[in-house]
Coordinates of C-alpha atoms in Angstrom, one line a residue:
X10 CA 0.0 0.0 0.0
X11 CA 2.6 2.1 0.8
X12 CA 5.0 1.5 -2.2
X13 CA 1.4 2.3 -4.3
X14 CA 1.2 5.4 -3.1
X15 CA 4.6 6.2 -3.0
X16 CA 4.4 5.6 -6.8
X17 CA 1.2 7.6 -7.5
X18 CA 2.6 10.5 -5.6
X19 CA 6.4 10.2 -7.6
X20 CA 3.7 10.2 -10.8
X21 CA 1.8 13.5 -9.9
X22 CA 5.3 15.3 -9.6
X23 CA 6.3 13.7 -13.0
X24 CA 3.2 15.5 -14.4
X25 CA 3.4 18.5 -12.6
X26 CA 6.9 19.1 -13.1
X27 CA 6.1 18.5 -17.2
X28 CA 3.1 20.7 -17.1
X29 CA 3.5 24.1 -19.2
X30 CA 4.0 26.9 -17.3
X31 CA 0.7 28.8 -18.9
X32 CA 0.5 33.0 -18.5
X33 CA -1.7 33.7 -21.2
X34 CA -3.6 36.3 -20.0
X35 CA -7.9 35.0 -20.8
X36 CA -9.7 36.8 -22.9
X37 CA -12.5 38.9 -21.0
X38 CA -12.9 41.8 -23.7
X39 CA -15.9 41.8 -26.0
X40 CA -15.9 41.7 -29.6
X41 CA -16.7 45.1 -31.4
X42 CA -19.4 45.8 -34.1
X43 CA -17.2 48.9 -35.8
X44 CA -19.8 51.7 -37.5
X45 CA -17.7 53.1 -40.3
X46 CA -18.9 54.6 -43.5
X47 CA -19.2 51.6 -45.5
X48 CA -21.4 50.1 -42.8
X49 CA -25.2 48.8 -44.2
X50 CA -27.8 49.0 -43.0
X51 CA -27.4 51.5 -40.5
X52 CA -30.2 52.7 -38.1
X53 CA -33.5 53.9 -39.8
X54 CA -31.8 52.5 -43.1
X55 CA -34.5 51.5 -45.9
X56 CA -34.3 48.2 -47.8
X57 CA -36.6 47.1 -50.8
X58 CA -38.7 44.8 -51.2
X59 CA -37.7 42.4 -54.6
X60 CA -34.2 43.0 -54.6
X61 CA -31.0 42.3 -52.7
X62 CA -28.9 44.2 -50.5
X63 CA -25.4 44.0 -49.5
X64 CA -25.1 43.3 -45.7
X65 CA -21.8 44.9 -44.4
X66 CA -19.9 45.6 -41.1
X67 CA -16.8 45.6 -39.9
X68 CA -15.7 43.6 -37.0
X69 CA -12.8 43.7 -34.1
X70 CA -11.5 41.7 -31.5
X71 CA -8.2 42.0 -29.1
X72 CA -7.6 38.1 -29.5
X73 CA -9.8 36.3 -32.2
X74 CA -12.9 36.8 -33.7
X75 CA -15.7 33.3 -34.2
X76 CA -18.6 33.8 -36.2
X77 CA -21.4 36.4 -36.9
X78 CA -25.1 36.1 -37.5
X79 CA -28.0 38.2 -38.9
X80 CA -31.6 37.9 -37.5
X81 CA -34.7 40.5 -39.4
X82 CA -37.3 39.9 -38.2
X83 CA -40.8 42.1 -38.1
X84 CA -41.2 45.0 -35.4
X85 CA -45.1 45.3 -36.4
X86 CA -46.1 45.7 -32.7
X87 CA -43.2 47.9 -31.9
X88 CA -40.8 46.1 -29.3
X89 CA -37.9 46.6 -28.6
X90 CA -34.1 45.7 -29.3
X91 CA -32.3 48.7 -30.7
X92 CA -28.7 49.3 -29.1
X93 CA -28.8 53.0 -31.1
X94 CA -29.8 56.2 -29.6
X95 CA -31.2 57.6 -32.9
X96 CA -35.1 56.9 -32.4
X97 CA -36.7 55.9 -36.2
X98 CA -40.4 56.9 -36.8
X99 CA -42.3 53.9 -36.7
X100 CA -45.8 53.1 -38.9
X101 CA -49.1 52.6 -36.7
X102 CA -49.0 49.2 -35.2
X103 CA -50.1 46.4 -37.5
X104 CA -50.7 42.7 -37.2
X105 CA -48.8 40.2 -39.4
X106 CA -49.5 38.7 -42.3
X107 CA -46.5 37.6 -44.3
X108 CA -43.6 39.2 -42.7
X109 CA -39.6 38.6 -43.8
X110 CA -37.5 36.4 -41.6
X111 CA -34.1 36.1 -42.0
X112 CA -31.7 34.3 -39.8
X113 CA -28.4 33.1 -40.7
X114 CA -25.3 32.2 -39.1
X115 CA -21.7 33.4 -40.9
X116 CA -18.0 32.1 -39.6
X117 CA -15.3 34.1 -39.6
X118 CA -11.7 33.1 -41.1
X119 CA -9.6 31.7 -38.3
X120 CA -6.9 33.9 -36.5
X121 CA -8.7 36.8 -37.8
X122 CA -8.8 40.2 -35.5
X123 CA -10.4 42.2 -37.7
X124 CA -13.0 41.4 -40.0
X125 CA -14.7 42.7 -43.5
X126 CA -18.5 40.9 -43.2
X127 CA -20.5 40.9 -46.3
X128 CA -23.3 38.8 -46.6
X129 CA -26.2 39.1 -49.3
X130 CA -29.9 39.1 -48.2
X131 CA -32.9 38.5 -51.1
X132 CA -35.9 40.2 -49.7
X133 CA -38.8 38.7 -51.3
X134 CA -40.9 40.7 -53.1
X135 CA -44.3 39.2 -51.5
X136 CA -43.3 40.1 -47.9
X137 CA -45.2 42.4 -45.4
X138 CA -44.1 46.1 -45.8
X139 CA -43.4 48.1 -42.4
X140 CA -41.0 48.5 -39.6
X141 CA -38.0 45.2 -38.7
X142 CA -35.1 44.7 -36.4
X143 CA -31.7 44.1 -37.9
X144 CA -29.8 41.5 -35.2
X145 CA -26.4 41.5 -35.5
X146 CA -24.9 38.7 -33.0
X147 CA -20.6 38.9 -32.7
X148 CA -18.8 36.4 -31.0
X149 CA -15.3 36.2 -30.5
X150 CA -13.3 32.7 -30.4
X151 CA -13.4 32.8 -26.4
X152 CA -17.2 33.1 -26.4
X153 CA -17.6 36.9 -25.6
X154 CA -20.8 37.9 -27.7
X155 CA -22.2 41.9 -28.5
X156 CA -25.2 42.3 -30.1
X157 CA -25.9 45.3 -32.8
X158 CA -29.5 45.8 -32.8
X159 CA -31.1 48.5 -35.9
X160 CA -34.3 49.4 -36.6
X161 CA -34.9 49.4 -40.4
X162 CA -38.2 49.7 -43.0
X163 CA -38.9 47.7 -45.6
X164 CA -40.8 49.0 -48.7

């Protein structure tokens, strides 16, 4: 019994002695959603019904950015999710009938800090006109997420 644990304890300072010393400092800093000029859409920004649009942002992390998504989705009875301090002038309130949905996730190139995201988005032509959110989801490789949210028209 003895000589067993004798050799279990001679085995944990064989693996401790071997372990990497480790300083990385953790990543605790969140992902940024960058507004430059090229940005689209921006808050109160109009798409069209029928045709496409170019989705674009840029995107920065101190470490390593992960993946992106998109979410539109209706805004008919006027809730709320915008992150912007611009108020848009919204239509009366309205019930649904065939609103645009869009969800879709997007990675990002690996070892990437900074980050050009494009992304084109088909609005159908047959889909309720009116007042959407425009969800922008950011996460970096550790897990840190921010979250863009616009309000937008489509007519």
């Amino acid at each position: 019994m003895k000589k067993t644990l004798a050799l279990f304890a001679l085995v944990l300072l064989i693996f401790a002695a071997c372990k990497k010393d480790n300083h990385e400092e953790k990543d605790t800093q969140y992902p940024e959603i960058l507004a430059t000029a090229n940005s689209f859409p921006t808050q109160c920004g109009v798409v069209t019904r029928g045709q496409t649009f170019t989705f674009k942002a840029t995107f920065s992390d101190n470490k390593e950015l992960g993946a992106f998504s998109l979410d539109i989705h209706h805004n008919f009875d006027h809730h709320n999710h915008s992150t912007e301090v611009n108020q848009c002038t919204f239509e009366a309130k309205k019930a649904p009938i065939k609103p645009f949905i869009f969800i879709q996730n997007y990675n990002i190139p690996a070892g990437s800090k900074q980050h050009e995201a494009t992304a084109q988005i088909v609005v159908p032509a047959d889909v309720d006109p009116g007042d959407y959110h425009f969800m922008i989801r950011l996460t970096d490789k550790e897990g840190w997420q921010t979250i863009k949210g616009l309000s937008i028209k489509i007519q």
